Coordinates of C-alpha atoms and ligand atoms in Angstrom, one line a residue:
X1 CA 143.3 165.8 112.3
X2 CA 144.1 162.4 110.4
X3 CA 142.5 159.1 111.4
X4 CA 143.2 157.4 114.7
X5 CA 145.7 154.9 114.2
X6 CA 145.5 151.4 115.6
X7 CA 147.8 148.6 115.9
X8 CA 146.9 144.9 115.4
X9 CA 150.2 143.0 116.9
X10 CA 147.8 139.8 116.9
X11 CA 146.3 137.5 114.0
X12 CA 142.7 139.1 114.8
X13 CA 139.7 137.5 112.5
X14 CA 138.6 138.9 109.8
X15 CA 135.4 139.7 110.7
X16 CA 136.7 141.9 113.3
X17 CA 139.4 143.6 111.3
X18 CA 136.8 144.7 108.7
X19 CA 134.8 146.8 111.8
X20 CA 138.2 149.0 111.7
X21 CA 137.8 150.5 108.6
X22 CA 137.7 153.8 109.4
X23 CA 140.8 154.2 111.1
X24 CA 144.5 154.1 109.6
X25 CA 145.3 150.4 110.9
X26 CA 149.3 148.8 110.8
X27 CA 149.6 145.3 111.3
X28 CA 153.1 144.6 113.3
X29 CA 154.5 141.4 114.6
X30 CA 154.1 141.9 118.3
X31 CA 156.1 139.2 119.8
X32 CA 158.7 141.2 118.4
X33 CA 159.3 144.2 121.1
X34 CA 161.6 146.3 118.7
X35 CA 158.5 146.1 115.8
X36 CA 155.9 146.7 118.7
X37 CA 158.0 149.7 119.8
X38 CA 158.1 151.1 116.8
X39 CA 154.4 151.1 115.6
X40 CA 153.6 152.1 119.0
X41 CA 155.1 155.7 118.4
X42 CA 152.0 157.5 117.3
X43 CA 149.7 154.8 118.1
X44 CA 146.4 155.2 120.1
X45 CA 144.6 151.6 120.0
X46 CA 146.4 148.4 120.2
X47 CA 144.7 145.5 119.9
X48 CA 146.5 142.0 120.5
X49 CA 146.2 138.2 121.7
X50 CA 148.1 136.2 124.0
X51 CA 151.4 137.1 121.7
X52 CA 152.1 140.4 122.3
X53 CA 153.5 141.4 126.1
X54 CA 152.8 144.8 127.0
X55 CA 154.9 146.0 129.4
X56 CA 156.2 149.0 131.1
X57 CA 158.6 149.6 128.0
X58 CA 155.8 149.5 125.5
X59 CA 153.7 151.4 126.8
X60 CA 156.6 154.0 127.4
X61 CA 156.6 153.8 123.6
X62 CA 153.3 154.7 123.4
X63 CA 153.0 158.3 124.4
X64 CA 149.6 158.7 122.9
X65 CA 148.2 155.3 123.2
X66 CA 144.3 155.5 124.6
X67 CA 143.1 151.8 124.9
X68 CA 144.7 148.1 125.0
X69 CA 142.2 146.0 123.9
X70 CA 142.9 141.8 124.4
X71 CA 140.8 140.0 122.0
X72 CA 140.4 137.1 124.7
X73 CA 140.4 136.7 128.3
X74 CA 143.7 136.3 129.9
X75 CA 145.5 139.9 131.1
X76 CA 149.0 138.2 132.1
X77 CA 150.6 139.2 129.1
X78 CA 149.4 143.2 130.2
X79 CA 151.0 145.3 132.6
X80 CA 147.7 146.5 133.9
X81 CA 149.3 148.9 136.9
X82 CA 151.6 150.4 134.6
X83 CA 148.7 150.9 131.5
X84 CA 146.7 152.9 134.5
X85 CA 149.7 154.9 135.6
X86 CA 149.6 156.1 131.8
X87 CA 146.7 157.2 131.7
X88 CA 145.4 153.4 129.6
X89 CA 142.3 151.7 129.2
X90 CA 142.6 148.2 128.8
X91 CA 139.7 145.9 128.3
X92 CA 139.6 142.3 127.3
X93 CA 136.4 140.2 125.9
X94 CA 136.2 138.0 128.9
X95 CA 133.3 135.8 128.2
X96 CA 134.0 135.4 124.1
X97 CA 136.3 132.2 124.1
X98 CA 135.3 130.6 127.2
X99 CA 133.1 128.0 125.5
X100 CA 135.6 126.9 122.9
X101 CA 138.8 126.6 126.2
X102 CA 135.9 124.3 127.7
X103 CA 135.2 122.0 124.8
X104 CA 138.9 121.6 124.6
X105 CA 139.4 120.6 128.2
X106 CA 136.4 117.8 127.4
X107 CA 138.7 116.6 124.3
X108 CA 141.8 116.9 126.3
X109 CA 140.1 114.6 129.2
X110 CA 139.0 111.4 126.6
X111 CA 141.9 112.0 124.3
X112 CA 144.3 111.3 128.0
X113 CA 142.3 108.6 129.2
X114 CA 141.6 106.7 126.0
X115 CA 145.0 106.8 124.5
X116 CA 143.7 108.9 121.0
X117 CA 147.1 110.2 120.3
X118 CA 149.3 107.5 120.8
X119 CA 147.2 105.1 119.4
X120 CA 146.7 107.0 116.2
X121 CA 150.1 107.7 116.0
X122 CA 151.0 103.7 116.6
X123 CA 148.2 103.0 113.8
X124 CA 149.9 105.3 111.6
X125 CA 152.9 103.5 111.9
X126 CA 151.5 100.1 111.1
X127 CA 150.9 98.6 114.3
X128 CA 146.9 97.5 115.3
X129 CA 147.5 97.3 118.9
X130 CA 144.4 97.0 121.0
X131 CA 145.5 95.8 124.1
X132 CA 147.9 98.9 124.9
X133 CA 145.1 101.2 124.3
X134 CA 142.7 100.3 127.0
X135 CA 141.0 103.1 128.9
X136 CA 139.2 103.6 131.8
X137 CA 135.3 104.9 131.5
X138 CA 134.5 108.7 132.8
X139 CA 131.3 107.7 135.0
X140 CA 132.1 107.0 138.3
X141 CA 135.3 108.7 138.2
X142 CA 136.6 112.2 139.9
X143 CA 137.4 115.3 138.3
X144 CA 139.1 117.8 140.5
X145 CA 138.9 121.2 138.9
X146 CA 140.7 124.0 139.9
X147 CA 139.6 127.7 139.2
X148 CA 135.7 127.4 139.2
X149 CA 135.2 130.6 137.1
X150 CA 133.9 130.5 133.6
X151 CA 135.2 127.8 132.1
X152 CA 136.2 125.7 135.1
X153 CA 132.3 126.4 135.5
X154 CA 131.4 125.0 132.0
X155 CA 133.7 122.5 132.0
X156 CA 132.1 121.0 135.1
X157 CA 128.6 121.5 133.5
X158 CA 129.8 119.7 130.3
X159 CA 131.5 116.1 132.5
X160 CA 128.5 116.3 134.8
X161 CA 127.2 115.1 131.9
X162 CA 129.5 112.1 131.9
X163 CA 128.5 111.2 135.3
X164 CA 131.3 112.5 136.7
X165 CA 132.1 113.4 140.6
X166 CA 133.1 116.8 140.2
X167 CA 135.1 119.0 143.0
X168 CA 136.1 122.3 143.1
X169 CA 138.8 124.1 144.6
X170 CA 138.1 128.1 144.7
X171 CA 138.5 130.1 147.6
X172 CA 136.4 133.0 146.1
X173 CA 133.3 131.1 145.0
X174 CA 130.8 130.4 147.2
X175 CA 129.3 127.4 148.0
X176 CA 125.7 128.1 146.5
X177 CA 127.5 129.2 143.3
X178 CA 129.5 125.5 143.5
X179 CA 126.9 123.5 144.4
X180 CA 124.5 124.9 140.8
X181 CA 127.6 123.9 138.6
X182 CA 127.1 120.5 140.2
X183 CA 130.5 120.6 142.2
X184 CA 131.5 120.0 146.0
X185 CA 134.3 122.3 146.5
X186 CA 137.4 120.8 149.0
X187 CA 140.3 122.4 149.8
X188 CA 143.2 121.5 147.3
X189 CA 145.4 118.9 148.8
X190 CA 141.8 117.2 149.3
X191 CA 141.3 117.7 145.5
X192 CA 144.5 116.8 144.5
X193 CA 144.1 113.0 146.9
X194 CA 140.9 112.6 145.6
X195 CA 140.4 113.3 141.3
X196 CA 141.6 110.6 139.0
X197 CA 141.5 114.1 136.1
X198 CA 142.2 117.4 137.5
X199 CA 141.8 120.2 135.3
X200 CA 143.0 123.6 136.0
X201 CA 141.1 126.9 135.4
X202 CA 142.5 129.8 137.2
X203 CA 144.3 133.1 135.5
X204 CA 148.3 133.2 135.9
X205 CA 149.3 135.8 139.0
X206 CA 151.5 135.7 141.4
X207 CA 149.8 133.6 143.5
X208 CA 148.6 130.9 141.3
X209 CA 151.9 130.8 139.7
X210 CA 152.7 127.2 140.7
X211 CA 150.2 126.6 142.9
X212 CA 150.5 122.9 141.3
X213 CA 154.1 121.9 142.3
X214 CA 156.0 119.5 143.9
X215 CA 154.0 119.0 147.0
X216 CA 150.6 119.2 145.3
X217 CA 151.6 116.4 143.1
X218 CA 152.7 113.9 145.3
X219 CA 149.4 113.5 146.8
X220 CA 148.0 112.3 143.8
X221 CA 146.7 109.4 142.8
X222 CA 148.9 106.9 140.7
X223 CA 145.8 106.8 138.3
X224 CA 145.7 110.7 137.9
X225 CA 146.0 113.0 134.6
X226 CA 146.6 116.5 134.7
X227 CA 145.0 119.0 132.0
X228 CA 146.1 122.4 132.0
X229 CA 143.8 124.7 129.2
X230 CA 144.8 128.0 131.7
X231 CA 148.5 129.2 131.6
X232 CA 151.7 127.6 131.8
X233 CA 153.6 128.3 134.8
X234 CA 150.0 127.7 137.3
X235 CA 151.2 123.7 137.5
X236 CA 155.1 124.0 137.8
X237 CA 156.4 122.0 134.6
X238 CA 159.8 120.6 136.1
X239 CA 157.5 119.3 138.8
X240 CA 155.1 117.8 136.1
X241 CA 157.9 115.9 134.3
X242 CA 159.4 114.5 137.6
X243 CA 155.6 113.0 138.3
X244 CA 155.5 111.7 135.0
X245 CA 159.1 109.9 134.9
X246 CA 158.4 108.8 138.1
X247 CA 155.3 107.0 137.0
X248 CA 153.5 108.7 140.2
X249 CA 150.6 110.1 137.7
X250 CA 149.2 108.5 134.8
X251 CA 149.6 111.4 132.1
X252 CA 148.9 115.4 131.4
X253 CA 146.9 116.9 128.6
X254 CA 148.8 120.8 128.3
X255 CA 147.6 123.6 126.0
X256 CA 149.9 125.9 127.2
X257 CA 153.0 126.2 128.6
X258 CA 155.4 128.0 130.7
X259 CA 157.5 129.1 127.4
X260 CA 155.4 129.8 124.1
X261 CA 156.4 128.5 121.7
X262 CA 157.1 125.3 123.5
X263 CA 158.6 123.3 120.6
X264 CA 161.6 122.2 122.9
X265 CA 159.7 121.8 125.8
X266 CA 160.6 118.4 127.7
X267 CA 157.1 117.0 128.5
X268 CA 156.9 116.8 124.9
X269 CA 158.9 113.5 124.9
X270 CA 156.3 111.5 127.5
X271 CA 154.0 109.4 125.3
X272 CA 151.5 110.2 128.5
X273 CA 151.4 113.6 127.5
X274 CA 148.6 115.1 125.0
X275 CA 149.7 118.7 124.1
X276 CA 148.2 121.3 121.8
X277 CA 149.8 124.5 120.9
X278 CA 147.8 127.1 122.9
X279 CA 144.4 126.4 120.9
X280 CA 141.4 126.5 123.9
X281 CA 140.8 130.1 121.5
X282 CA 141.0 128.7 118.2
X283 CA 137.6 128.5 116.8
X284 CA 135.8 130.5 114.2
X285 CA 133.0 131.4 116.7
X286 CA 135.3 132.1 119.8
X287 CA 137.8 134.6 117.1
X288 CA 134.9 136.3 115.7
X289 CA 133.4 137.2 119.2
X290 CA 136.9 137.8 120.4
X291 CA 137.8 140.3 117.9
X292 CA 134.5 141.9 117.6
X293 CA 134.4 142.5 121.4
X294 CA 137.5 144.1 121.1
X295 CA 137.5 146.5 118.2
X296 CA 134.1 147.4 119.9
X297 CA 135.9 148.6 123.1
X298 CA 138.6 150.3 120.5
X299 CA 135.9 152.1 118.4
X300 CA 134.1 153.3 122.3
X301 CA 137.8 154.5 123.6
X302 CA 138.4 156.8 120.1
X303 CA 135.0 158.0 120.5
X304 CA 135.3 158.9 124.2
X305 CA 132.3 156.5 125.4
X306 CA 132.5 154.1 128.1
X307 CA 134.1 151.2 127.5
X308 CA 132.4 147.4 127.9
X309 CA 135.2 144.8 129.5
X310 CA 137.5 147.7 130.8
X311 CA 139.3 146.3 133.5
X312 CA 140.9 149.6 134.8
X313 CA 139.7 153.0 135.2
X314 CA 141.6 156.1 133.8
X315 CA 140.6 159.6 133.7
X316 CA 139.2 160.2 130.3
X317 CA 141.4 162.2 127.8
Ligands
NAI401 N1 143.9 128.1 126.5 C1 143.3 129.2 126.1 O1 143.3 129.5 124.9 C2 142.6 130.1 127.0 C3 143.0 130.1 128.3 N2 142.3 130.9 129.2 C4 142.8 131.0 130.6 O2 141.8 130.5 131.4 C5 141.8 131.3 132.6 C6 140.5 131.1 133.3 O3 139.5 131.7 132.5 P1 138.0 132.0 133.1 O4 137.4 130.8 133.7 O5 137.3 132.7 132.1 O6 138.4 133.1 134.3 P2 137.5 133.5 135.5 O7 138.1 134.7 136.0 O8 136.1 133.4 135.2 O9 137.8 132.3 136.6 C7 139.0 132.1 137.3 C8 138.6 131.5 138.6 O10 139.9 131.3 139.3 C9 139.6 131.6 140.7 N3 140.9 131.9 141.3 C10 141.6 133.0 141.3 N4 142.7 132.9 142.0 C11 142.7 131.6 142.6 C12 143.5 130.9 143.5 N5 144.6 131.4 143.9 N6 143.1 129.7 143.9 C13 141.9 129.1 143.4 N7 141.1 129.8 142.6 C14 141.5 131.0 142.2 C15 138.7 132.8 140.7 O11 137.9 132.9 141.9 C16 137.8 132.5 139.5 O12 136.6 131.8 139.9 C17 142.1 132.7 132.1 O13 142.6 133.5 133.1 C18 143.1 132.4 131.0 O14 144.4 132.5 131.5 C19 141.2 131.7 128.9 C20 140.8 131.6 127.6 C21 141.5 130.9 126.5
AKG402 O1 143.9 133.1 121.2 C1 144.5 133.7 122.1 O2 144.9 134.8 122.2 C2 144.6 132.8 123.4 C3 143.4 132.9 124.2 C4 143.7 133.0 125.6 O3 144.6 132.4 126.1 C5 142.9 133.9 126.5 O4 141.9 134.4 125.9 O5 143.2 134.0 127.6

């Protein structure tokens, strides 16, 4: 019997790839299906990021694939009912990045309200202007944050800190569990009425998939900003971009997007809009953990031990 063969479809970090050296590793470009298809053939690990969609069709590929490991949190870009049909594991490394997505959000928040990018961009061009650039402080004010899981939880930790108002809107945290993190939960038109920033923090499914939208968005405040660090499609974008023409928010601060990559996307072209391409992940510490929790779950799956941050559970092979 060769060596198991596993398939990294994702940039993974180093320190992570260098825990698979024991097994007969192919790199493939997984955002392309054809490539992913065709290492897939005689694969039994995969291990990817957000870039590589496995679907039904890959995994169809994949006749004797044993584990899908996500070095990261989100599971939206795996078919999880159709990896258990198959007879897959599939495990993400749920806690590794959420530190780094909530520092981000904490950027995202001052870099909105104190006009970092345009104003750099504006300096950079030769013009000291002072006067267009004033902010409004963070104490005193409302942040409304939505999905009051992990990072949601951090993130309201972290503005506490600024003396922040915080509220929450979660229907499947419990008031005790609010009320440590320092946040009042309220229902979400309430939020929505009430936050000057609201941050959203909730995975993509089918029933968060623009839970933001038109409606949601026309009870805000004049005065509000909108940072979305979660998945694109959870705030509706052509609802966003109406909001923002129409002046009825103040801006949005958007790592991710309902198409990646989202160099065409039209929010893009609002100088009230801070955007970064998908990078609440992308530190050092957050990849190492990331990829080390996964090739971990990789290595237990080949070996036939039980596998930490297994989602699903298959009968073993
Ligand atoms: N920008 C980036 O690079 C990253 C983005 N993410 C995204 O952030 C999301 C959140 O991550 P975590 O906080 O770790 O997840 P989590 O699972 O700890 O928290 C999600 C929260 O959303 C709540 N929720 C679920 N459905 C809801 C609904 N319909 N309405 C209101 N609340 C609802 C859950 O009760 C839970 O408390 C991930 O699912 C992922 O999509 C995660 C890591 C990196
Ligand atoms: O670096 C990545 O793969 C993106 C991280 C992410 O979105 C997640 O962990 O859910």
């Amino acid at each position: 019997m060769g060596k198991p063969k596993v398939v990294v479809a994702d940039p993974l970090a180093e320190s992570a790839l260098a825990g698979l050296g024991d097994y007969d590793v192919r790199h493939c470009a997984g955002k392309d299906p054809e490539a992913l298809h065709a290492a897939l053939r005689d694969a039994d690990a995969l291990l990817i990021r957000s870039g590589t969609r496995v679907d039904r069709e890959a995994l169809a590929a994949a006749p004797e694939l044993r584990i899908v490991a996500r070095a990261g949190v989100g599971l939206d870009n795996v078919d999880v009912a159709a990896a258990t049909e198959a007879g897959v594991i599939v495990a993400n490394a749920p806690l590794s990045n959420v530190l780094s997505v909530a520092e981000l959000t904490v950027g995202l928040v001052i870099a909105s309200v104190r006009h970092i990018v345009p104003a750099n961009t504006a300096l950079r061009n030769g013009r000291w202007e002072r006067a267009a650039f004033t902010g409004t402080e963070l104490a005193g004010s409302t942040v409304g944050i939505v999905g009051l899981g992990h990072v949601g939880t951090l993130v309201a930790e972290r503005l506490a800190a600024f003396d922040m108002r915080i509220v929450a809107y979660d229907p499947y945290v419990p008031q005790a569990r609010a009320a440590a993190a320092g946040a009042q939960l309220v229902g979400l038109d309430e939020l929505m009425a009430r936050s000057e920033f609201v941050t959203v923090h909730l995975p993509r499914t089918p029933e968060t998939l623009g839970l933001i939208g038109e409606r949601e968005l026309r009870l805000a405040r004049p005065t509000m900003r909108l940072i979305n660090t979660a998945r694109g499609g959870i705030v509706d974008e052509s609802a966003l971009e109406t909001a923002l023409k129409e002046q009825r928010i103040a801006g949005a601060a958007l790592d991710v997007f309902e198409v990646e990559p989202a160099v065409d996307s039209p929010l893009l072209a609002y100088d009230t809009v801070v955007a970064t391409p998908h990078l609440g992940a992308s530190t050092a510490q957050a990849q190492d953990r990331a990829g080390l929790e996964a090739v971990a779950a990789v290595r237990a799956a080949l070996s036939g031990e039980p596998v930490a941050g297994a989602v699903n559970r298959v009968p073993a092979r």
